[in-house]
Structure formats: structure tokens, C-alpha cells
Amino acid sequence: MKHGKLGIGAALGVGVALAGTLAMAPAAVAVTPTTATITFDCGLYGSGTATLTASQDGTAATISLSTSAITAPIDVGANSVSSKLTLTKNGSGTTVFSGNSNPAIPSGSAVSTGPLTGTVAAGDSLTAKSLQVVVFGVTATCNATSAQSPGPFVF
């Protein structure tokens, strides 16, 4: 009998230790999908497809963007493009992701920007609506002309 009681006590101890470990583990947070495409019309600056890549760390989220809609007229140095990406939030409101981080962009190449930062809540559904890019003091405003594919980012 002592052996049986020791086995139950040991099993309960292991169970309590495992429960404590699971309770301390951080909740997995992931945005889905992580990559989407959309088409933008940037007026005089052109039009084309954009690829958006999203990530999340708690309530902080980032979106990086590369688009053929705007090409660099001359070499653009790293961290010199200011961008604002406006997204439709949960089907009705909007939220803005912004930043001035970009890789160096050679003349004639597609503009890449990001990570653009923003704040999200669990369950937020975001779809790109417009993009404003400022390069050398010139502002290009791009409006979405297609649905985001495969669908909105859900945080």
C-alpha cells in the first residue's frame, strides 16, 4: 500500500509541476496569413502589385511592403522613405501602420518599405486600403484597386 500511495503522490506532484509550467508558458500569437498581395493605383507614379508581410508580437504588429506600383527614379538610401499604410479594421474603421525604415533601393527598382509599425488587438482583421510614400519630399498616394489576397490579416 505504501508503494501505491507514493506512486499517486509522485504522479500528482508531476501533474502539478506540468500544470505550473504550462501556465507560465507564453500564449502563441500568430497573424494569418503572414503574406498577402494587393494591387495599388498610384496615379501619375504608376500602378502595380504589392506584397505585404505581417508579423505580430503581442499587441505590436509590423507590416513590410514591396510594390511594383512605385519605382525609384534614382538611388534611394536606406531609411529615407517615409510610409503610411492605411488598413480597413474589422470591416468598418481604419488603422494606420507607419515608419521610415527601408532598404537601399537602386534606381529603377520597386520601392520596399518597412517594417511599418502599428497596434492590434486579438481578433483584429486588417485589409490594406491605401499607401502614402514620401521619397525626397515627393508624396505618392496609392489606393487599393483589388481585394487583398488571400484575405485580410487576422491577428
CSV table of N, CA, C and O in Angstrom, one decimal, residues 25-132:
chain,number,residue,atom,x,y,z
A,25,ALA,N,4.0,29.3,-19.6
A,25,ALA,CA,4.3,29.4,-21.0
A,25,ALA,C,3.6,30.5,-21.7
A,25,ALA,O,2.4,30.7,-21.4
A,26,PRO,N,4.2,31.4,-22.5
A,26,PRO,CA,3.5,32.5,-23.2
A,26,PRO,C,2.5,31.9,-24.2
A,26,PRO,O,2.8,30.9,-24.8
A,27,ALA,N,1.5,32.6,-24.4
A,27,ALA,CA,0.5,32.2,-25.4
A,27,ALA,C,1.0,32.4,-26.8
A,27,ALA,O,1.7,33.4,-27.0
A,28,ALA,N,0.8,31.5,-27.6
A,28,ALA,CA,1.3,31.6,-29.0
A,28,ALA,C,0.4,32.7,-29.7
A,28,ALA,O,-0.8,32.6,-29.6
A,29,VAL,N,1.1,33.6,-30.3
A,29,VAL,CA,0.4,34.7,-31.1
A,29,VAL,C,0.9,34.6,-32.5
A,29,VAL,O,2.1,34.7,-32.7
A,30,ALA,N,0.0,34.5,-33.4
A,30,ALA,CA,0.4,34.5,-34.8
A,30,ALA,C,-0.7,35.2,-35.7
A,30,ALA,O,-1.9,35.0,-35.5
A,31,VAL,N,-0.2,35.9,-36.6
A,31,VAL,CA,-1.1,36.5,-37.6
A,31,VAL,C,-1.2,35.6,-38.8
A,31,VAL,O,-0.3,34.9,-39.1
A,32,THR,N,-2.4,35.5,-39.3
A,32,THR,CA,-2.7,34.7,-40.5
A,32,THR,C,-3.5,35.5,-41.5
A,32,THR,O,-4.4,36.2,-41.1
A,33,PRO,N,-3.2,35.4,-42.8
A,33,PRO,CA,-1.9,34.9,-43.3
A,33,PRO,C,-0.7,35.8,-43.0
A,33,PRO,O,-0.9,36.9,-42.5
A,34,THR,N,0.5,35.3,-43.2
A,34,THR,CA,1.6,36.2,-42.9
A,34,THR,C,2.0,37.0,-44.2
A,34,THR,O,2.7,38.0,-44.0
A,35,THR,N,1.6,36.6,-45.3
A,35,THR,CA,1.8,37.3,-46.6
A,35,THR,C,0.6,37.4,-47.4
A,35,THR,O,-0.2,36.5,-47.5
A,36,ALA,N,0.4,38.6,-48.0
A,36,ALA,CA,-0.7,38.8,-48.9
A,36,ALA,C,-0.3,39.7,-50.0
A,36,ALA,O,0.7,40.4,-49.9
A,37,THR,N,-1.1,39.8,-51.1
A,37,THR,CA,-0.9,40.7,-52.2
A,37,THR,C,-2.1,41.5,-52.4
A,37,THR,O,-3.2,41.1,-52.1
A,38,ILE,N,-1.9,42.7,-53.0
A,38,ILE,CA,-2.9,43.6,-53.4
A,38,ILE,C,-2.4,44.5,-54.5
A,38,ILE,O,-1.2,44.6,-54.7
A,39,THR,N,-3.3,45.1,-55.3
A,39,THR,CA,-2.9,45.9,-56.4
A,39,THR,C,-3.2,47.4,-56.0
A,39,THR,O,-4.3,47.7,-55.5
A,40,PHE,N,-2.3,48.3,-56.3
A,40,PHE,CA,-2.4,49.7,-56.0
A,40,PHE,C,-2.4,50.5,-57.3
A,40,PHE,O,-1.6,50.2,-58.2
A,41,ASP,N,-3.1,51.6,-57.3
A,41,ASP,CA,-3.0,52.6,-58.3
A,41,ASP,C,-2.5,53.9,-57.6
A,41,ASP,O,-3.1,54.4,-56.7
A,42,CYS,N,-1.3,54.3,-58.1
A,42,CYS,CA,-0.6,55.5,-57.5
A,42,CYS,C,-0.7,56.7,-58.4
A,42,CYS,O,0.2,57.6,-58.4
A,43,GLY,N,-1.7,56.8,-59.3
A,43,GLY,CA,-1.9,57.9,-60.1
A,43,GLY,C,-0.7,58.1,-61.1
A,43,GLY,O,-0.3,57.2,-61.8
A,44,LEU,N,-0.1,59.3,-61.2
A,44,LEU,CA,1.0,59.6,-62.1
A,44,LEU,C,2.2,58.7,-61.8
A,44,LEU,O,3.1,58.6,-62.7
A,45,TYR,N,2.3,58.2,-60.6
A,45,TYR,CA,3.5,57.4,-60.2
A,45,TYR,C,3.4,55.9,-60.6
A,45,TYR,O,4.4,55.2,-60.5
A,46,GLY,N,2.3,55.5,-61.1
A,46,GLY,CA,2.2,54.1,-61.7
A,46,GLY,C,1.2,53.3,-60.9
A,46,GLY,O,0.4,53.8,-60.0
A,47,SER,N,1.1,52.1,-61.3
A,47,SER,CA,0.2,51.1,-60.6
A,47,SER,C,0.9,49.7,-60.7
A,47,SER,O,1.8,49.5,-61.5
A,48,GLY,N,0.5,48.9,-59.8
A,48,GLY,CA,1.1,47.5,-59.8
A,48,GLY,C,0.7,46.8,-58.5
A,48,GLY,O,-0.1,47.3,-57.6
A,49,THR,N,1.3,45.6,-58.4
A,49,THR,CA,1.0,44.7,-57.3
A,49,THR,C,2.0,45.0,-56.1
A,49,THR,O,3.1,45.4,-56.3
A,50,ALA,N,1.4,44.8,-54.9
A,50,ALA,CA,2.2,45.0,-53.7
A,50,ALA,C,2.2,43.7,-52.9
A,50,ALA,O,1.1,43.0,-52.9
A,51,THR,N,3.3,43.3,-52.3
A,51,THR,CA,3.3,42.1,-51.4
A,51,THR,C,3.5,42.7,-50.0
A,51,THR,O,4.4,43.5,-49.8
A,52,LEU,N,2.6,42.3,-49.1
A,52,LEU,CA,2.7,42.7,-47.7
A,52,LEU,C,3.0,41.5,-46.9
A,52,LEU,O,2.4,40.4,-47.1
A,53,THR,N,3.9,41.7,-45.9
A,53,THR,CA,4.3,40.6,-45.0
A,53,THR,C,4.1,41.1,-43.6
A,53,THR,O,4.6,42.2,-43.2
A,54,ALA,N,3.3,40.4,-42.8
A,54,ALA,CA,2.9,40.9,-41.5
A,54,ALA,C,3.5,39.9,-40.4
A,54,ALA,O,3.7,38.7,-40.6
A,55,SER,N,3.8,40.5,-39.2
A,55,SER,CA,4.2,39.8,-38.1
A,55,SER,C,3.6,40.4,-36.8
A,55,SER,O,3.1,41.6,-36.9
A,56,GLN,N,3.6,39.7,-35.7
A,56,GLN,CA,3.0,40.2,-34.5
A,56,GLN,C,3.7,39.7,-33.3
A,56,GLN,O,4.3,38.6,-33.2
A,57,ASP,N,3.8,40.6,-32.3
A,57,ASP,CA,4.4,40.3,-31.0
A,57,ASP,C,3.5,40.9,-30.0
A,57,ASP,O,3.6,42.1,-29.7
A,58,GLY,N,2.5,40.2,-29.5
A,58,GLY,CA,1.5,40.7,-28.5
A,58,GLY,C,0.6,41.7,-29.3
A,58,GLY,O,0.1,41.4,-30.3
A,59,THR,N,0.6,42.9,-28.8
A,59,THR,CA,-0.3,43.9,-29.4
A,59,THR,C,0.5,44.8,-30.4
A,59,THR,O,-0.1,45.6,-31.1
A,60,ALA,N,1.8,44.5,-30.5
A,60,ALA,CA,2.6,45.2,-31.5
A,60,ALA,C,2.7,44.4,-32.8
A,60,ALA,O,2.8,43.2,-32.7
A,61,ALA,N,2.5,45.1,-33.9
A,61,ALA,CA,2.5,44.4,-35.2
A,61,ALA,C,3.3,45.2,-36.2
A,61,ALA,O,3.5,46.4,-36.0
A,62,THR,N,3.9,44.5,-37.2
A,62,THR,CA,4.6,45.1,-38.2
A,62,THR,C,4.2,44.6,-39.6
A,62,THR,O,3.8,43.4,-39.7
A,63,ILE,N,4.2,45.5,-40.6
A,63,ILE,CA,3.9,45.1,-42.0
A,63,ILE,C,5.0,45.7,-42.8
A,63,ILE,O,5.3,46.9,-42.8
A,64,SER,N,5.7,44.8,-43.6
A,64,SER,CA,6.6,45.2,-44.6
A,64,SER,C,6.0,45.1,-46.0
A,64,SER,O,5.1,44.3,-46.2
A,65,LEU,N,6.4,46.0,-46.9
A,65,LEU,CA,5.7,46.1,-48.2
A,65,LEU,C,6.7,46.3,-49.3
A,65,LEU,O,7.6,47.1,-49.1
A,66,SER,N,6.5,45.6,-50.4
A,66,SER,CA,7.3,45.8,-51.6
A,66,SER,C,6.2,45.9,-52.7
A,66,SER,O,5.3,45.1,-52.8
A,67,THR,N,6.4,47.0,-53.5
A,67,THR,CA,5.4,47.2,-54.6
A,67,THR,C,6.1,47.6,-55.9
A,67,THR,O,7.0,48.4,-56.0
A,68,SER,N,5.5,47.1,-57.0
A,68,SER,CA,6.0,47.4,-58.3
A,68,SER,C,5.2,48.7,-58.8
A,68,SER,O,5.5,49.2,-59.9
A,69,ALA,N,4.3,49.2,-58.0
A,69,ALA,CA,3.5,50.3,-58.3
A,69,ALA,C,4.3,51.6,-58.4
A,69,ALA,O,4.0,52.5,-59.1
A,70,ILE,N,5.4,51.7,-57.5
A,70,ILE,CA,6.3,52.8,-57.5
A,70,ILE,C,7.7,52.3,-57.7
A,70,ILE,O,8.1,51.4,-57.0
A,71,THR,N,8.4,52.9,-58.6
A,71,THR,CA,9.8,52.6,-58.8
A,71,THR,C,10.6,53.8,-58.4
A,71,THR,O,10.2,55.0,-58.6
A,72,ALA,N,11.8,53.6,-57.9
A,72,ALA,CA,12.7,54.7,-57.5
A,72,ALA,C,13.3,55.4,-58.8
A,72,ALA,O,13.9,54.7,-59.6
A,73,PRO,N,13.1,56.7,-58.9
A,73,PRO,CA,13.7,57.4,-60.0
A,73,PRO,C,15.2,57.5,-60.0
A,73,PRO,O,15.8,57.6,-61.1
A,74,ILE,N,15.8,57.5,-58.8
A,74,ILE,CA,17.2,57.5,-58.6
A,74,ILE,C,17.5,56.6,-57.4
A,74,ILE,O,16.6,56.2,-56.7
A,75,ASP,N,18.8,56.3,-57.1
A,75,ASP,CA,19.1,55.5,-55.9
A,75,ASP,C,18.5,56.2,-54.7
A,75,ASP,O,18.6,57.4,-54.5
A,76,VAL,N,17.9,55.4,-53.8
A,76,VAL,CA,17.3,55.9,-52.6
A,76,VAL,C,18.0,55.2,-51.5
A,76,VAL,O,18.1,54.0,-51.4
A,77,GLY,N,18.6,56.0,-50.5
A,77,GLY,CA,19.3,55.5,-49.4
A,77,GLY,C,18.4,54.7,-48.4
A,77,GLY,O,17.2,54.9,-48.4
A,78,ALA,N,19.0,53.9,-47.6
A,78,ALA,CA,18.3,53.1,-46.6
A,78,ALA,C,17.7,54.1,-45.6
A,78,ALA,O,18.3,55.2,-45.3
A,79,ASN,N,16.6,53.8,-45.1
A,79,ASN,CA,15.9,54.5,-44.0
A,79,ASN,C,15.6,56.0,-44.4
A,79,ASN,O,15.6,56.9,-43.6
A,80,SER,N,15.2,56.2,-45.7
A,80,SER,CA,14.9,57.6,-46.2
A,80,SER,C,13.5,57.7,-46.8
A,80,SER,O,13.1,58.7,-47.2
A,81,VAL,N,12.7,56.6,-46.7
A,81,VAL,CA,11.4,56.6,-47.3
A,81,VAL,C,10.4,56.6,-46.1
A,81,VAL,O,10.5,55.8,-45.2
A,82,SER,N,9.5,57.6,-46.1
A,82,SER,CA,8.5,57.7,-45.0
A,82,SER,C,7.2,57.1,-45.6
A,82,SER,O,6.8,57.5,-46.7
A,83,SER,N,6.6,56.2,-44.9
A,83,SER,CA,5.4,55.5,-45.4
A,83,SER,C,4.3,55.4,-44.3
A,83,SER,O,4.6,55.2,-43.2
A,84,LYS,N,3.1,55.5,-44.8
A,84,LYS,CA,1.9,55.2,-44.0
A,84,LYS,C,1.0,54.3,-44.8
A,84,LYS,O,0.5,54.6,-45.9
A,85,LEU,N,0.7,53.2,-44.2
A,85,LEU,CA,-0.2,52.2,-44.8
A,85,LEU,C,-1.5,52.2,-44.0
A,85,LEU,O,-1.5,52.0,-42.8
A,86,THR,N,-2.6,52.6,-44.7
A,86,THR,CA,-3.9,52.7,-44.0
A,86,THR,C,-4.6,51.4,-44.3
A,86,THR,O,-4.7,51.0,-45.5
A,87,LEU,N,-5.2,50.7,-43.3
A,87,LEU,CA,-5.9,49.5,-43.4
A,87,LEU,C,-7.3,49.6,-42.9
A,87,LEU,O,-7.5,50.3,-41.9
A,88,THR,N,-8.2,48.9,-43.5
A,88,THR,CA,-9.6,48.8,-43.0
A,88,THR,C,-9.5,47.8,-41.8
A,88,THR,O,-8.9,46.7,-42.0
A,89,LYS,N,-10.1,48.3,-40.7
A,89,LYS,CA,-10.0,47.5,-39.5
A,89,LYS,C,-11.4,46.9,-39.2
A,89,LYS,O,-12.4,47.7,-39.0
A,90,ASN,N,-11.5,45.6,-39.1
A,90,ASN,CA,-12.7,44.9,-38.8
A,90,ASN,C,-13.9,45.3,-39.7
A,90,ASN,O,-15.0,45.3,-39.2
A,91,GLY,N,-13.6,45.6,-40.9
A,91,GLY,CA,-14.7,45.9,-41.9
A,91,GLY,C,-15.2,47.3,-41.9
A,91,GLY,O,-15.9,47.6,-42.9
A,92,SER,N,-14.9,48.1,-40.9
A,92,SER,CA,-15.5,49.4,-40.9
A,92,SER,C,-14.5,50.6,-40.6
A,92,SER,O,-14.5,51.5,-41.3
A,93,GLY,N,-13.8,50.5,-39.5
A,93,GLY,CA,-12.9,51.5,-39.1
A,93,GLY,C,-11.6,51.4,-39.9
A,93,GLY,O,-11.4,50.6,-40.8
A,94,THR,N,-10.6,52.3,-39.5
A,94,THR,CA,-9.3,52.2,-40.1
A,94,THR,C,-8.2,52.2,-39.0
A,94,THR,O,-8.5,52.7,-37.9
A,95,THR,N,-7.0,51.8,-39.4
A,95,THR,CA,-5.9,51.9,-38.6
A,95,THR,C,-4.7,52.2,-39.5
A,95,THR,O,-4.7,51.9,-40.7
A,96,VAL,N,-3.7,52.9,-38.9
A,96,VAL,CA,-2.5,53.2,-39.8
A,96,VAL,C,-1.2,52.6,-39.2
A,96,VAL,O,-1.0,52.6,-38.0
A,97,PHE,N,-0.5,52.0,-40.1
A,97,PHE,CA,0.9,51.5,-39.8
A,97,PHE,C,1.8,52.5,-40.4
A,97,PHE,O,1.6,52.8,-41.6
A,98,SER,N,2.9,52.9,-39.7
A,98,SER,CA,3.8,53.9,-40.3
A,98,SER,C,5.2,53.6,-39.9
A,98,SER,O,5.5,52.9,-39.0
A,99,GLY,N,6.1,54.3,-40.7
A,99,GLY,CA,7.5,54.1,-40.4
A,99,GLY,C,8.4,54.8,-41.4
A,99,GLY,O,7.9,55.2,-42.5
A,100,ASN,N,9.7,54.8,-41.2
A,100,ASN,CA,10.6,55.3,-42.2
A,100,ASN,C,11.8,54.4,-42.3
A,100,ASN,O,12.9,54.8,-42.4
A,101,SER,N,11.5,53.1,-42.3
A,101,SER,CA,12.5,52.1,-42.5
A,101,SER,C,12.4,51.5,-43.8
A,101,SER,O,11.3,51.1,-44.2
A,102,ASN,N,13.5,51.5,-44.5
A,102,ASN,CA,13.6,50.8,-45.9
A,102,ASN,C,15.0,50.4,-46.2
A,102,ASN,O,15.9,51.0,-45.7
A,103,PRO,N,15.1,49.4,-47.0
A,103,PRO,CA,16.5,49.0,-47.5
A,103,PRO,C,16.9,50.0,-48.6
A,103,PRO,O,16.1,50.8,-49.0
A,104,ALA,N,18.2,50.1,-48.9
A,104,ALA,CA,18.6,50.9,-50.0
A,104,ALA,C,17.9,50.4,-51.3
A,104,ALA,O,17.7,49.2,-51.5
A,105,ILE,N,17.4,51.3,-52.1
A,105,ILE,CA,16.7,51.0,-53.3
A,105,ILE,C,17.4,51.5,-54.5
A,105,ILE,O,17.5,52.7,-54.7
A,106,PRO,N,17.9,50.6,-55.4
A,106,PRO,CA,18.6,51.1,-56.6
A,106,PRO,C,17.6,51.8,-57.6
A,106,PRO,O,16.5,51.4,-57.6
A,107,SER,N,18.1,52.7,-58.4
A,107,SER,CA,17.4,53.4,-59.4
A,107,SER,C,16.6,52.4,-60.3
A,107,SER,O,17.2,51.4,-60.7
A,108,GLY,N,15.4,52.7,-60.5
A,108,GLY,CA,14.6,51.8,-61.4
A,108,GLY,C,14.0,50.6,-60.7
A,108,GLY,O,13.2,49.8,-61.3
A,109,SER,N,14.3,50.4,-59.4
A,109,SER,CA,13.8,49.2,-58.7
A,109,SER,C,12.5,49.5,-57.9
A,109,SER,O,12.2,50.7,-57.7
A,110,ALA,N,11.7,48.5,-57.6
A,110,ALA,CA,10.5,48.6,-56.9
A,110,ALA,C,10.8,49.2,-55.5
A,110,ALA,O,11.8,48.8,-54.9
A,111,VAL,N,9.9,50.0,-55.0
A,111,VAL,CA,10.0,50.5,-53.6
A,111,VAL,C,9.6,49.5,-52.6
A,111,VAL,O,8.6,48.8,-52.7
A,112,SER,N,10.5,49.3,-51.6
A,112,SER,CA,10.2,48.5,-50.5
A,112,SER,C,10.3,49.4,-49.2
A,112,SER,O,11.1,50.2,-49.1
A,113,THR,N,9.3,49.1,-48.3
A,113,THR,CA,9.3,49.9,-47.1
A,113,THR,C,8.9,49.0,-45.9
A,113,THR,O,8.1,48.1,-46.1
A,114,GLY,N,9.4,49.3,-44.8
A,114,GLY,CA,9.0,48.6,-43.6
A,114,GLY,C,10.2,48.0,-42.9
A,114,GLY,O,11.3,48.0,-43.5
A,115,PRO,N,10.0,47.6,-41.7
A,115,PRO,CA,8.7,47.3,-41.2
A,115,PRO,C,8.0,48.6,-40.8
A,115,PRO,O,8.6,49.5,-40.2
A,116,LEU,N,6.7,48.7,-41.1
A,116,LEU,CA,5.8,49.7,-40.6
A,116,LEU,C,5.1,49.2,-39.4
A,116,LEU,O,4.7,48.0,-39.3
A,117,THR,N,5.0,50.0,-38.4
A,117,THR,CA,4.5,49.5,-37.1
A,117,THR,C,3.1,50.0,-36.8
A,117,THR,O,2.7,51.1,-37.2
A,118,GLY,N,2.4,49.2,-36.0
A,118,GLY,CA,1.0,49.6,-35.6
A,118,GLY,C,0.7,48.7,-34.4
A,118,GLY,O,1.4,47.8,-34.0
A,119,THR,N,-0.5,49.0,-33.9
A,119,THR,CA,-1.0,48.3,-32.7
A,119,THR,C,-2.3,47.5,-33.1
A,119,THR,O,-3.1,48.0,-33.8
A,120,VAL,N,-2.4,46.3,-32.6
A,120,VAL,CA,-3.5,45.4,-32.9
A,120,VAL,C,-4.1,44.8,-31.6
A,120,VAL,O,-3.4,44.8,-30.6
A,121,ALA,N,-5.3,44.3,-31.7
A,121,ALA,CA,-5.9,43.6,-30.6
A,121,ALA,C,-6.2,42.2,-31.1
A,121,ALA,O,-6.3,42.0,-32.3
A,122,ALA,N,-6.3,41.3,-30.2
A,122,ALA,CA,-6.7,39.9,-30.6
A,122,ALA,C,-8.0,39.9,-31.4
A,122,ALA,O,-8.9,40.5,-31.1
A,123,GLY,N,-7.9,39.2,-32.6
A,123,GLY,CA,-9.1,39.1,-33.4
A,123,GLY,C,-9.2,40.2,-34.5
A,123,GLY,O,-10.1,40.2,-35.3
A,124,ASP,N,-8.3,41.3,-34.4
A,124,ASP,CA,-8.4,42.3,-35.4
A,124,ASP,C,-8.2,41.7,-36.8
A,124,ASP,O,-7.4,40.9,-37.0
A,125,SER,N,-9.0,42.2,-37.8
A,125,SER,CA,-9.0,41.8,-39.2
A,125,SER,C,-8.6,43.1,-40.0
A,125,SER,O,-9.4,44.0,-40.0
A,126,LEU,N,-7.4,43.0,-40.6
A,126,LEU,CA,-7.0,44.2,-41.3
A,126,LEU,C,-6.7,44.0,-42.8
A,126,LEU,O,-6.1,43.0,-43.2
A,127,THR,N,-7.2,44.9,-43.6
A,127,THR,CA,-7.1,44.8,-45.1
A,127,THR,C,-6.5,46.1,-45.6
A,127,THR,O,-7.0,47.2,-45.3
A,128,ALA,N,-5.4,46.1,-46.4
A,128,ALA,CA,-4.8,47.3,-46.9
A,128,ALA,C,-5.8,48.1,-47.8
A,128,ALA,O,-6.6,47.5,-48.6
A,129,LYS,N,-5.8,49.4,-47.5
A,129,LYS,CA,-6.7,50.3,-48.2
A,129,LYS,C,-6.0,51.3,-49.1
A,129,LYS,O,-6.3,51.6,-50.2
A,130,SER,N,-4.9,51.9,-48.5
A,130,SER,CA,-4.1,52.9,-49.2
A,130,SER,C,-2.7,53.0,-48.6
A,130,SER,O,-2.5,52.6,-47.5
A,131,LEU,N,-1.8,53.5,-49.4
A,131,LEU,CA,-0.4,53.7,-49.1
A,131,LEU,C,0.0,55.1,-49.5
A,131,LEU,O,-0.2,55.5,-50.6
A,132,GLN,N,0.7,55.7,-48.5
A,132,GLN,CA,1.3,57.0,-48.8
A,132,GLN,C,2.8,56.8,-48.6
A,132,GLN,O,3.3,56.4,-47.6
